[in-house]
XYZ file of C-alpha atoms in Angstrom:
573
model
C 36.147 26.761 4.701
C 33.068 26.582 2.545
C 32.952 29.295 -0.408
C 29.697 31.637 0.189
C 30.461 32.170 -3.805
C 30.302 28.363 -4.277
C 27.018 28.660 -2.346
C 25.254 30.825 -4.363
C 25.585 29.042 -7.132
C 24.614 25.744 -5.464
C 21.627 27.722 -4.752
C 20.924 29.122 -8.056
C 21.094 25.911 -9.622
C 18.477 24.440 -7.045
C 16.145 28.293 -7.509
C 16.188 27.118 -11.499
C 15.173 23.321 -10.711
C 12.394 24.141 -8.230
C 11.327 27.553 -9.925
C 11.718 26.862 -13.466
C 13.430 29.788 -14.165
C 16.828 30.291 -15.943
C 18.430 33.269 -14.778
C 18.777 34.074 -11.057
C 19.988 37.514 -9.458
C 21.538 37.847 -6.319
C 18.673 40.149 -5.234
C 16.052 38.044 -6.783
C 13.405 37.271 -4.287
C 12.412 33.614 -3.659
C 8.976 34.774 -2.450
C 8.356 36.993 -5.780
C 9.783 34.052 -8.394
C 7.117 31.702 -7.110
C 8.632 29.957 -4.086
C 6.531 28.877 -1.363
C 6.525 26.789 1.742
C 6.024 23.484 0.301
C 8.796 24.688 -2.452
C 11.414 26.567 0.737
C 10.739 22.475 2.289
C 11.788 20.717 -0.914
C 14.849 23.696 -0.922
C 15.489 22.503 2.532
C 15.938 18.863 1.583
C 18.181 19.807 -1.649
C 20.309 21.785 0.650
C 20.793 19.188 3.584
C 21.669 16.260 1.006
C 24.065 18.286 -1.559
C 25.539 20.925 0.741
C 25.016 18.979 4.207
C 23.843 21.980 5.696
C 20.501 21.849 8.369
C 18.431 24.667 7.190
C 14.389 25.080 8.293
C 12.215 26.207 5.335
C 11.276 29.162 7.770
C 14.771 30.180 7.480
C 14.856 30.038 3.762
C 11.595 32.388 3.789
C 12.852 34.785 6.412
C 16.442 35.598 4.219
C 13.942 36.114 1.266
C 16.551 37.136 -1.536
C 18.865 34.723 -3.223
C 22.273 36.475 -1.808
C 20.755 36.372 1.995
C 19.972 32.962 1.749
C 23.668 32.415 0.880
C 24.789 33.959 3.821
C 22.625 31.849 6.007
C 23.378 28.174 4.343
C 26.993 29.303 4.696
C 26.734 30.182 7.814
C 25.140 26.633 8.511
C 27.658 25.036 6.695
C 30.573 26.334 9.025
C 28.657 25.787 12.485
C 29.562 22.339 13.859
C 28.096 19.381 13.764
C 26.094 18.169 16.622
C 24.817 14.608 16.902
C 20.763 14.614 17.007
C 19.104 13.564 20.142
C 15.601 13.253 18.957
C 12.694 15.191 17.657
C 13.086 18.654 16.366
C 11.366 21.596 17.674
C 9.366 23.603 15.447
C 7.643 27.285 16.381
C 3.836 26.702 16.158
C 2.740 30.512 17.002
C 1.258 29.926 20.390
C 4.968 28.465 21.741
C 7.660 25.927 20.632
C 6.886 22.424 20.608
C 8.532 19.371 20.016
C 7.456 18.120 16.279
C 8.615 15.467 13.928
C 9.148 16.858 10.806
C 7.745 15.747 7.413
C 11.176 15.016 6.019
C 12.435 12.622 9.244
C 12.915 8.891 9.242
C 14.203 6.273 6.646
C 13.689 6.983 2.910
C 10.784 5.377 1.037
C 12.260 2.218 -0.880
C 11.329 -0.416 -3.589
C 8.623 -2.615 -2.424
C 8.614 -6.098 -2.500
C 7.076 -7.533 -5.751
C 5.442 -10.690 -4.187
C 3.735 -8.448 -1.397
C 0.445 -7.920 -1.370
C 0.533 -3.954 -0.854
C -1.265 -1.801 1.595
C -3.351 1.328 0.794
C -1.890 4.775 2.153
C -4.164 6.534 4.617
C -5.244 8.681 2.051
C -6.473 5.626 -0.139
C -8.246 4.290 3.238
C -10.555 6.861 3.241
C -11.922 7.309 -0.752
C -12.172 3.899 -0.663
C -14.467 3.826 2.282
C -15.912 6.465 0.361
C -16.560 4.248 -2.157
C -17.918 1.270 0.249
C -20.611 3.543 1.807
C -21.766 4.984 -1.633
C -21.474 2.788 -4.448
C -22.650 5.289 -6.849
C -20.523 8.453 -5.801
C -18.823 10.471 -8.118
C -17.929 13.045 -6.086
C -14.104 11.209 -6.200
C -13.991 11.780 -9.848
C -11.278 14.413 -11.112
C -12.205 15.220 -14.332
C -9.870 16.763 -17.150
C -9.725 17.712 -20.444
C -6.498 18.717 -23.034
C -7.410 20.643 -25.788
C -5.294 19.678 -28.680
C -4.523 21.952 -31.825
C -2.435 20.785 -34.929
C -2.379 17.826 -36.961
C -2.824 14.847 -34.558
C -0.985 11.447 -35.070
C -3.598 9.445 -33.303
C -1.781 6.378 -33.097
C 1.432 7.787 -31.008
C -1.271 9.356 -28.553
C -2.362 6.210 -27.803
C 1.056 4.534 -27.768
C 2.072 7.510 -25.213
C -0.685 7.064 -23.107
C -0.479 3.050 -22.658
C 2.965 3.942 -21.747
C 2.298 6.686 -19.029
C -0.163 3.884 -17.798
C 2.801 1.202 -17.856
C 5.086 3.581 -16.047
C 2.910 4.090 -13.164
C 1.684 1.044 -11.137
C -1.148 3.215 -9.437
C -3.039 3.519 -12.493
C -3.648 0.167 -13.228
C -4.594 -0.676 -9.606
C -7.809 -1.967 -8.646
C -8.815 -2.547 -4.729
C -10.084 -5.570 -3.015
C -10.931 -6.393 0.328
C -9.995 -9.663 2.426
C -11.901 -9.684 5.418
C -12.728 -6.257 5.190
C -9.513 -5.182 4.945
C -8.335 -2.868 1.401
C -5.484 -3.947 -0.500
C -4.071 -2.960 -4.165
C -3.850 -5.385 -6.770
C -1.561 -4.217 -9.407
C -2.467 -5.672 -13.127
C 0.187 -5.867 -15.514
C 0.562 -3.377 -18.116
C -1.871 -3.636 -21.198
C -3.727 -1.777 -23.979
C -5.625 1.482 -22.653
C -8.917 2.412 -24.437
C -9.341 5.114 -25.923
C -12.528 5.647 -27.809
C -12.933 8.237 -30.299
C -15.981 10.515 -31.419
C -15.752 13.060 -34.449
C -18.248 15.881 -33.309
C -16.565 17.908 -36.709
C -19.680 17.268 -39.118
C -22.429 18.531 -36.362
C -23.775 21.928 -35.858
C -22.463 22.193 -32.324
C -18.845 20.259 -32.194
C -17.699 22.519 -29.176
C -21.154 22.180 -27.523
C -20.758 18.462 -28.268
C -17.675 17.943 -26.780
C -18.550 19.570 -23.981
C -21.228 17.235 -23.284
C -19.195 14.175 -23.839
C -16.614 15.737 -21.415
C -19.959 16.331 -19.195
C -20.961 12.567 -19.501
C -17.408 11.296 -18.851
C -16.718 12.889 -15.329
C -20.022 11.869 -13.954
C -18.821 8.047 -14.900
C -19.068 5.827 -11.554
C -16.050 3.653 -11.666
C -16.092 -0.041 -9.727
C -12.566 0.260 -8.013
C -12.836 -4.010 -7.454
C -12.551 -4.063 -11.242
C -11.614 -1.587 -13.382
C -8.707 0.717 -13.212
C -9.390 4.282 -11.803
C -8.575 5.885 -15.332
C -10.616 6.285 -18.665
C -9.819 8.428 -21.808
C -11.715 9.740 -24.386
C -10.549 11.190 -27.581
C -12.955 13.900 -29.078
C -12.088 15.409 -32.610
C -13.803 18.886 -33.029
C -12.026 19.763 -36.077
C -8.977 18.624 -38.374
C -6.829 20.631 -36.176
C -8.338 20.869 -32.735
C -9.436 17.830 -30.732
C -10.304 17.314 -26.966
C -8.665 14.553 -24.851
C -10.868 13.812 -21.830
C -9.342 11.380 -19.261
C -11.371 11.179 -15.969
C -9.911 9.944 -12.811
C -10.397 8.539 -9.929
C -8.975 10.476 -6.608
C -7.754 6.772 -5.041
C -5.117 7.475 -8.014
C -4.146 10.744 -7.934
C -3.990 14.282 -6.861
C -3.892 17.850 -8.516
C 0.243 17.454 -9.211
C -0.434 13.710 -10.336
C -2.426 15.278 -12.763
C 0.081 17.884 -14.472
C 2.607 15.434 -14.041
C 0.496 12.902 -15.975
C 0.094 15.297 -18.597
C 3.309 16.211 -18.921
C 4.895 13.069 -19.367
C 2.122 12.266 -21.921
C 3.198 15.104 -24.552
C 7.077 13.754 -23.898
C 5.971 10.691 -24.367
C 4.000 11.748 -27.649
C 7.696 13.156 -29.068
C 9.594 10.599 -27.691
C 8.395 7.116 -26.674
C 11.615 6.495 -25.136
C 12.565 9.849 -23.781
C 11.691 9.113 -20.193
C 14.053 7.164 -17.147
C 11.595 4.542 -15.073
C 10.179 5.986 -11.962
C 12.558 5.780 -9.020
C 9.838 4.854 -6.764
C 5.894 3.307 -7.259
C 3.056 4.640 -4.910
C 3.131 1.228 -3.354
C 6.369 2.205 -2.154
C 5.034 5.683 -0.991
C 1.729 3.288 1.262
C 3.800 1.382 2.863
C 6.637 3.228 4.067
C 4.014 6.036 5.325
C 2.492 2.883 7.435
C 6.314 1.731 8.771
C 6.621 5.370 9.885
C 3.198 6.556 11.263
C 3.609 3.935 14.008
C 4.874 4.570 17.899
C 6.847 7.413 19.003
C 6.557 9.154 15.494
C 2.780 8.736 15.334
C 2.488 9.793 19.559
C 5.218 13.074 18.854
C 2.730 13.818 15.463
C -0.156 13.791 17.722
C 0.509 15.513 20.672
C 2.104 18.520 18.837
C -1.467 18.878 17.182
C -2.970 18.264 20.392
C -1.112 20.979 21.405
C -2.190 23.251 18.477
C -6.026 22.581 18.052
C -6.837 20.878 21.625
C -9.493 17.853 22.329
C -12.488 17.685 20.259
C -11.666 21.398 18.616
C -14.822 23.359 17.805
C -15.394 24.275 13.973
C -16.073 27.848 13.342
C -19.973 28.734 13.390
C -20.315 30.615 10.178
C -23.825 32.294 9.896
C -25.742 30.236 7.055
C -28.532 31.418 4.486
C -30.828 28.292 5.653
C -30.604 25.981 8.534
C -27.766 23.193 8.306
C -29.185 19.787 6.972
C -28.935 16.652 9.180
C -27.096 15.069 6.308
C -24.200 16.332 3.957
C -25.445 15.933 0.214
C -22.240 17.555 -1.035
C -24.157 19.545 -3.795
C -22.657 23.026 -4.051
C -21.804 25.537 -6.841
C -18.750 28.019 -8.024
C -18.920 31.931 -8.248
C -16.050 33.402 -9.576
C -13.940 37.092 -9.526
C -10.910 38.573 -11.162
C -9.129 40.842 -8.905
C -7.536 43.770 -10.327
C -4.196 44.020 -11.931
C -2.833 46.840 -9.277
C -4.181 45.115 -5.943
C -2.457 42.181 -7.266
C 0.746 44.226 -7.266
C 0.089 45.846 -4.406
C -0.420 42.218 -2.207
C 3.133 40.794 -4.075
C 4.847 43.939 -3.047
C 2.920 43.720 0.603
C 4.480 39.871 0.801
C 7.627 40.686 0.351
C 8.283 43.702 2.479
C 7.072 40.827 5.317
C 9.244 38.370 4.171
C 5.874 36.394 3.911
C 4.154 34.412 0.618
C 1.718 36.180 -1.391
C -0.094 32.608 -0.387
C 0.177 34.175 3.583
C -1.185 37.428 2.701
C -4.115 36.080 0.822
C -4.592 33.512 3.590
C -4.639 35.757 6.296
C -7.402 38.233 4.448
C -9.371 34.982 4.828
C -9.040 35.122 8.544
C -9.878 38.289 9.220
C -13.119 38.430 6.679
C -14.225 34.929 8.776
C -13.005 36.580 12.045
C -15.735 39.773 10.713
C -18.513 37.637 9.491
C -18.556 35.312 12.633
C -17.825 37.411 15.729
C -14.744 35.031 16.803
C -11.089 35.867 17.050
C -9.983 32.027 16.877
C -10.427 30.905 13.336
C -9.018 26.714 11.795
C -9.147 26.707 7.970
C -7.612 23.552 6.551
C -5.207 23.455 3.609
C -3.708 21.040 1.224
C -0.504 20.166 2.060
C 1.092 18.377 -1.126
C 3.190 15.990 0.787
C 6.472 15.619 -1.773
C 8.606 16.388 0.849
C 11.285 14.504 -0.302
C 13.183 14.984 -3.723
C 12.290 11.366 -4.922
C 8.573 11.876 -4.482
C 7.922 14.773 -6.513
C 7.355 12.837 -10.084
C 5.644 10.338 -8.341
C 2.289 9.810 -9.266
C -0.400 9.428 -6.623
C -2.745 10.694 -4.063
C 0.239 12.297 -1.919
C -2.184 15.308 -1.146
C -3.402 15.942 3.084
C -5.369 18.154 4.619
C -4.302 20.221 7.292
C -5.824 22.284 9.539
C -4.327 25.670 10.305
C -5.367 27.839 13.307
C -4.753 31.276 13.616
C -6.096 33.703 16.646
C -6.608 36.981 16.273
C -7.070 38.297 19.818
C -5.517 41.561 20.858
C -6.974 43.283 18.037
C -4.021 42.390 15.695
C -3.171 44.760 12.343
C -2.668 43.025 9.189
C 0.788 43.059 9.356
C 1.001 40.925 12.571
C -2.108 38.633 11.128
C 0.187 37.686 8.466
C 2.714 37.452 10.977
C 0.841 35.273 12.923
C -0.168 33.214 9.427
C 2.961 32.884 8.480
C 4.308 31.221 11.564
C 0.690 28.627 11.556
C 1.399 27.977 8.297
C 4.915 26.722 8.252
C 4.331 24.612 11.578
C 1.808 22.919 9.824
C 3.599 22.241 6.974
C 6.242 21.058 9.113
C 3.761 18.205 10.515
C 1.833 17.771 7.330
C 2.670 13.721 8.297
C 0.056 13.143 9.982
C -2.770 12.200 7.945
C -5.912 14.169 8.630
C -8.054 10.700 9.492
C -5.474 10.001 12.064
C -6.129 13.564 13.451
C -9.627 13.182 13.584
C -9.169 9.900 14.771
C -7.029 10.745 17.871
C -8.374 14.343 18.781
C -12.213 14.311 17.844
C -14.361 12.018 20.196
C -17.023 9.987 18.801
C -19.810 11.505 20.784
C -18.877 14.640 19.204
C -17.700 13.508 16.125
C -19.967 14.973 13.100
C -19.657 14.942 9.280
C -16.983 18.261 8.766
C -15.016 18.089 11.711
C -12.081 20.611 12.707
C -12.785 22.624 9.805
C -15.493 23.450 7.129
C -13.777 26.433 5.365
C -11.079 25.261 2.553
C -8.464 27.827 1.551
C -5.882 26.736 -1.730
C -3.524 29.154 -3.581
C -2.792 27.852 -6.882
C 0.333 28.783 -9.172
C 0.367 29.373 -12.389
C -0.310 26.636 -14.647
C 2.372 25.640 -16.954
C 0.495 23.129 -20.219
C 1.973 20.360 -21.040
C 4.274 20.444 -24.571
C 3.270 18.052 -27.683
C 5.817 17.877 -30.252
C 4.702 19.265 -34.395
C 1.085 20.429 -32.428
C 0.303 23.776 -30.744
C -0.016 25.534 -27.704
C -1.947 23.121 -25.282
C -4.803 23.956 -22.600
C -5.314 21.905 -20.080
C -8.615 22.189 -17.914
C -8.072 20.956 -14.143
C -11.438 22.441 -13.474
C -13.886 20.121 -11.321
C -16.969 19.406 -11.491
C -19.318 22.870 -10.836
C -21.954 21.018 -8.791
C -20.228 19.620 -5.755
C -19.020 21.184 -2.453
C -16.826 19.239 -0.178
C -16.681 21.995 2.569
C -18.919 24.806 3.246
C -16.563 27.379 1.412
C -13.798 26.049 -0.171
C -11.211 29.539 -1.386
C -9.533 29.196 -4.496
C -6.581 31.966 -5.143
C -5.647 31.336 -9.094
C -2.615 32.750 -10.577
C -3.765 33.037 -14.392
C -0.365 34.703 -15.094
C 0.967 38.173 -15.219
C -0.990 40.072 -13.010
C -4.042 38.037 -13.116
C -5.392 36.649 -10.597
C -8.670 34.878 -10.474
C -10.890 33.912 -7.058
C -13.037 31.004 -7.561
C -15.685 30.073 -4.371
C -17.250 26.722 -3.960
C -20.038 26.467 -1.528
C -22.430 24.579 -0.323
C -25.754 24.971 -1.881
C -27.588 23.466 0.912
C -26.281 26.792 3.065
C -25.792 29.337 0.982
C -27.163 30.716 -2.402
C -25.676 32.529 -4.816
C -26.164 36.317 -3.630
C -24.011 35.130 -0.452
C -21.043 33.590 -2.463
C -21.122 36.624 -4.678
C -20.851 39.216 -1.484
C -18.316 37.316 0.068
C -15.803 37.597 -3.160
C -16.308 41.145 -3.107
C -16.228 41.415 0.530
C -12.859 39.730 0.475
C -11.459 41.588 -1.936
C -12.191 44.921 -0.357
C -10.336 43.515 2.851
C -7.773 42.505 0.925
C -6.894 45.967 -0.945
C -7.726 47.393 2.753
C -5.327 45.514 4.479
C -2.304 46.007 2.657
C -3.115 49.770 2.191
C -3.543 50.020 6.032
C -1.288 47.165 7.665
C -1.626 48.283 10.768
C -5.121 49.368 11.529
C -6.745 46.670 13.592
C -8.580 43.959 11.166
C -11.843 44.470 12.633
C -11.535 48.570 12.067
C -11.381 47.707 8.590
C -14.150 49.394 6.568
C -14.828 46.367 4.424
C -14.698 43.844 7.757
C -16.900 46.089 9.911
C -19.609 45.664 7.065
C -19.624 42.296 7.193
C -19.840 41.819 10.834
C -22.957 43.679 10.453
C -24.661 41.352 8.702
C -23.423 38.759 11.429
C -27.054 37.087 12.756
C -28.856 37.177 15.682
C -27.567 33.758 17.954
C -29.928 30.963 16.330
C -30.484 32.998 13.236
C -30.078 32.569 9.822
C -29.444 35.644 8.276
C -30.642 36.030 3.942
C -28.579 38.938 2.449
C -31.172 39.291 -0.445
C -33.558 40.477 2.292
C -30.821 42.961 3.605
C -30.339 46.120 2.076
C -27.697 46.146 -0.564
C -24.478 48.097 0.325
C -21.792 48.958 -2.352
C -20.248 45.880 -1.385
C -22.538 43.953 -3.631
C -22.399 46.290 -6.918
């Protein structure tokens, strides 16, 4: 008989690895220390290999506090073992349905060296990208490290040739035989790394912001060059700005802080680092071996099931009619939200034994439920796609969008909206495998196929930041913003943890449908159902004072509707 004492401190151990935090109470709350669904997944895994105990990352997130989930891996641990007898069944909100989840099938594994290596899905499509415009930089992910202390120059550049060396992807460049993409890895070699002293003009920190400018709008030739370029900017003797640009084929938002981080251990340690268990070549193919025949026909029909044929997008009103063609120009409006409605929403969460990512998540729905007169809202989401312990250093673009559908018929409260998120959200997560081209592919028909299918409203809760750590210099910052200019969706959310109890909202839009008054009134709109909903959980969403409002500025059908021309309420002070 399996110790339940013995199990907490499995579980302990695997809260500090996956939390980054030392000390772990048995009433500390998984929810409250930064554990989400992607994290309760990877939990999952860590459980089912160490302790060989089958438990669902819903599971994890229901217990909520470290001594509860004890009791329930324990209990797991004594129930006996049944042989499988095929896919698992997940609950998707509207039913159960049979799902393959992200973590089944054979492990990813060395590639072969003399094999000419496939793109992932993911690569597929930027590279496409790339095909149709030459001259895009909308792919581009643009960073910049601010550096203080006395910089050894040479052992940055030794650090980053080696981060290069380490990681196949970023010396890759794609060609096509017969129109088909492959990778062709070049061996390692010297990086560039040019270098500009701004120090000794009148504006260094206006200079190096345009050289950061004039680096992310760089078009790179993925045939030719690798999808990575650094530039070392010295503002003073003690402060200096590495800018490294990338290209998306490459990597994703954790490639990035993983790339960083490695690069200041690096700095401190050229040989402090184990080779990579695994190469994203490794990551392509096995994807490809997996998303084939019954896995690939279980994947689909369960989101079949979920969003139907052809699913409608949601018909947001617009400031001005919707172009014929996407130009992807957009802009960024910005709002902190106060210190005690950020308490209030953690302390909300957790009473529901949901994610402060949930609650903010389903405050979206019911504002776009409001503003558009429908109780059947999709918003996609980026699933990370590390499901598996081996893949979370791994540098790459592991990242898929997934679309997650929540209805809000039968004049739901908050509580059961988050409810209802919560349960969307972790089926989707649980079939996060199949890539969102192979969605579109099998569930959107050509004839009514257009540019922003499924979804055009983006939603992303973002953790707090941890910089990156260079040995004899100072506290780092590292910028992750993109560029301010582009819009890949109509509204793309961002929910930033800045640390403490600061939180900061960030809305992209589309510039081509909305203007800046809009983006501006739907922060503050949001926020007010936000503080709204948790104060009154159970008051139907669309009684809510701040949701009523906006569904009165909902257009005529066929009607654009302008709030500058509307009178202002105190929504917009």
């Amino acid at each position: 008989m399996t110790s339940s004492r013995f199990v907490a401190e499995e579980l302990t151990r695997f809260w500090s690895e996956l939390l980054g935090v030392r000390e772990v109470e048995p009433g500390a709350e998984f929810a409250a220390l930064g554990g989400r669904t992607q994290t309760a997944a990877r939990l999952a895994e860590l459980i089912d290999e160490e302790l060989g105990a089958h438990v669902s990352p819903a599971e994890l997130l229901g217990a909520g506090t470290l001594e509860e989930m004890a009791s329930v891996v324990h209990a797991a641990m004594k129930a006996p073992v049944s042989a499988p007898t095929g896919p698992t069944t997940a609950g998707a909100g509207t039913g159960t349905v049979t799902s393959a989840s992200s973590a089944d099938g054979p492990r990813p594994l060395p590639d072969d060296p003399d094999a000419r290596p496939a793109l992932s899905f993911a690569q597929q499509r930027l590279w496409f990208m790339q095909q149709i415009d030459p001259e895009t930089t909308l792919c581009n992910v643009p960073t910049v490290l601010r550096l203080r202390g006395t910089l050894d120059r040479a052992a940055l550049g030794r650090a980053l040739e080696t981060v290069v060396a380490r990681h196949k992807v970023l010396r890759t460049t794609y060609r096509a035989s017969s129109g088909v993409p492959h990778q062709v890895i070049a061996p390692p070699a010297p990086v560039p790394l040019p270098y500009t002293d701004v120090s000794d003009t009148g504006t260094p920190e206006a200079e190096a912001q345009r050289i950061a400018a004039e680096e992310a709008r760089q078009v790179f030739d993925l045939t030719s060059a690798p999808p990575l370029a650094a530039h070392l900017v010295r503002v003073a003797p003690d402060d200096h700005r590495l800018v490294v640009t990338f290209h998306h084929i490459a990597v994703d938002g954790t490639s990035v802080e993983i790339f960083f981080r490695e690069l200041g251990l690096l700095y401190g340690s050229p040989d402090g680092l184990p080779a990579p268990a695994l190469q994203y070549t490794d990551l392509a193919q096995w994807q490809r071996d997996r998303l084939t025949g019954g896995t690939l026909d279980v994947l689909v029909g369960h989101w079949r099931s979920i969003l139907g044929d052809d699913p409608q997008v949601l018909d947001l009103p617009t400031d001005r009619p919707r172009p014929v063609a996407k130009s992807f120009r957009g802009a960024v409006a910005d709002r902190v939200l106060p210190a005690e409605l950020v308490r209030a929403v953690r302390a909300f969460a957790r009473s529901e034994r949901a994610t402060v990512n949930m609650t903010h998540m389903a405050a979206l729905y019911a504002m776009l439920a409001g503003w558009s007169g429908a109780d059947d809202v999709t918003v996609g989401i980026p699933a990370a796609g590390r499901t598996r312990t081996e893949l979370q250093e791994l540098i790459g673009c592991l990242i898929n969008m997934v679309p997650v559908r929540a209805r809000l018929h039968g004049a739901p409260g908050f509580r059961a909206l988050v409810g209802r998120t919560r349960a969307a959200v972790l089926d989707a997560a649980d079939h996060q495998a199949l890539p969102f081209d192979k969605l579109v592919e099998a569930l959107v028909s050509r004839r009514g196929r257009d540019f922003m299918p499924v979804f055009r409203v983006m939603f992303s809760y973002l953790g707090e930041r941890r910089p990156p750590v260079f040995a004899d210099l100072g506290p780092c910052a590292l910028d992750l913003a993109g560029p301010q200019d582009t819009a890949k969706y109509d509204l793309s959310l961002y929910v930033q943890e800045r640390g403490g109890d600061a939180v900061e909202l960030s809305l992209e839009y589309d510039t081509d449908l909305y203007g800046p008054d809009t983006a501006s009134m739907l922060l503050a709109v949001y926020e007010r159902t936000l503080a709204e909903a948790v104060s009154s959980p159970d008051t139907p969403v669309a009684d809510l004072p701040a949701v009523r409002s906006i569904a009165a500025r909902t257009p005529e059908s066929g009607r654009t509707v302008v709030p500058g021309n509307e009178r202002k309420t105190d929504l917009d002070r």
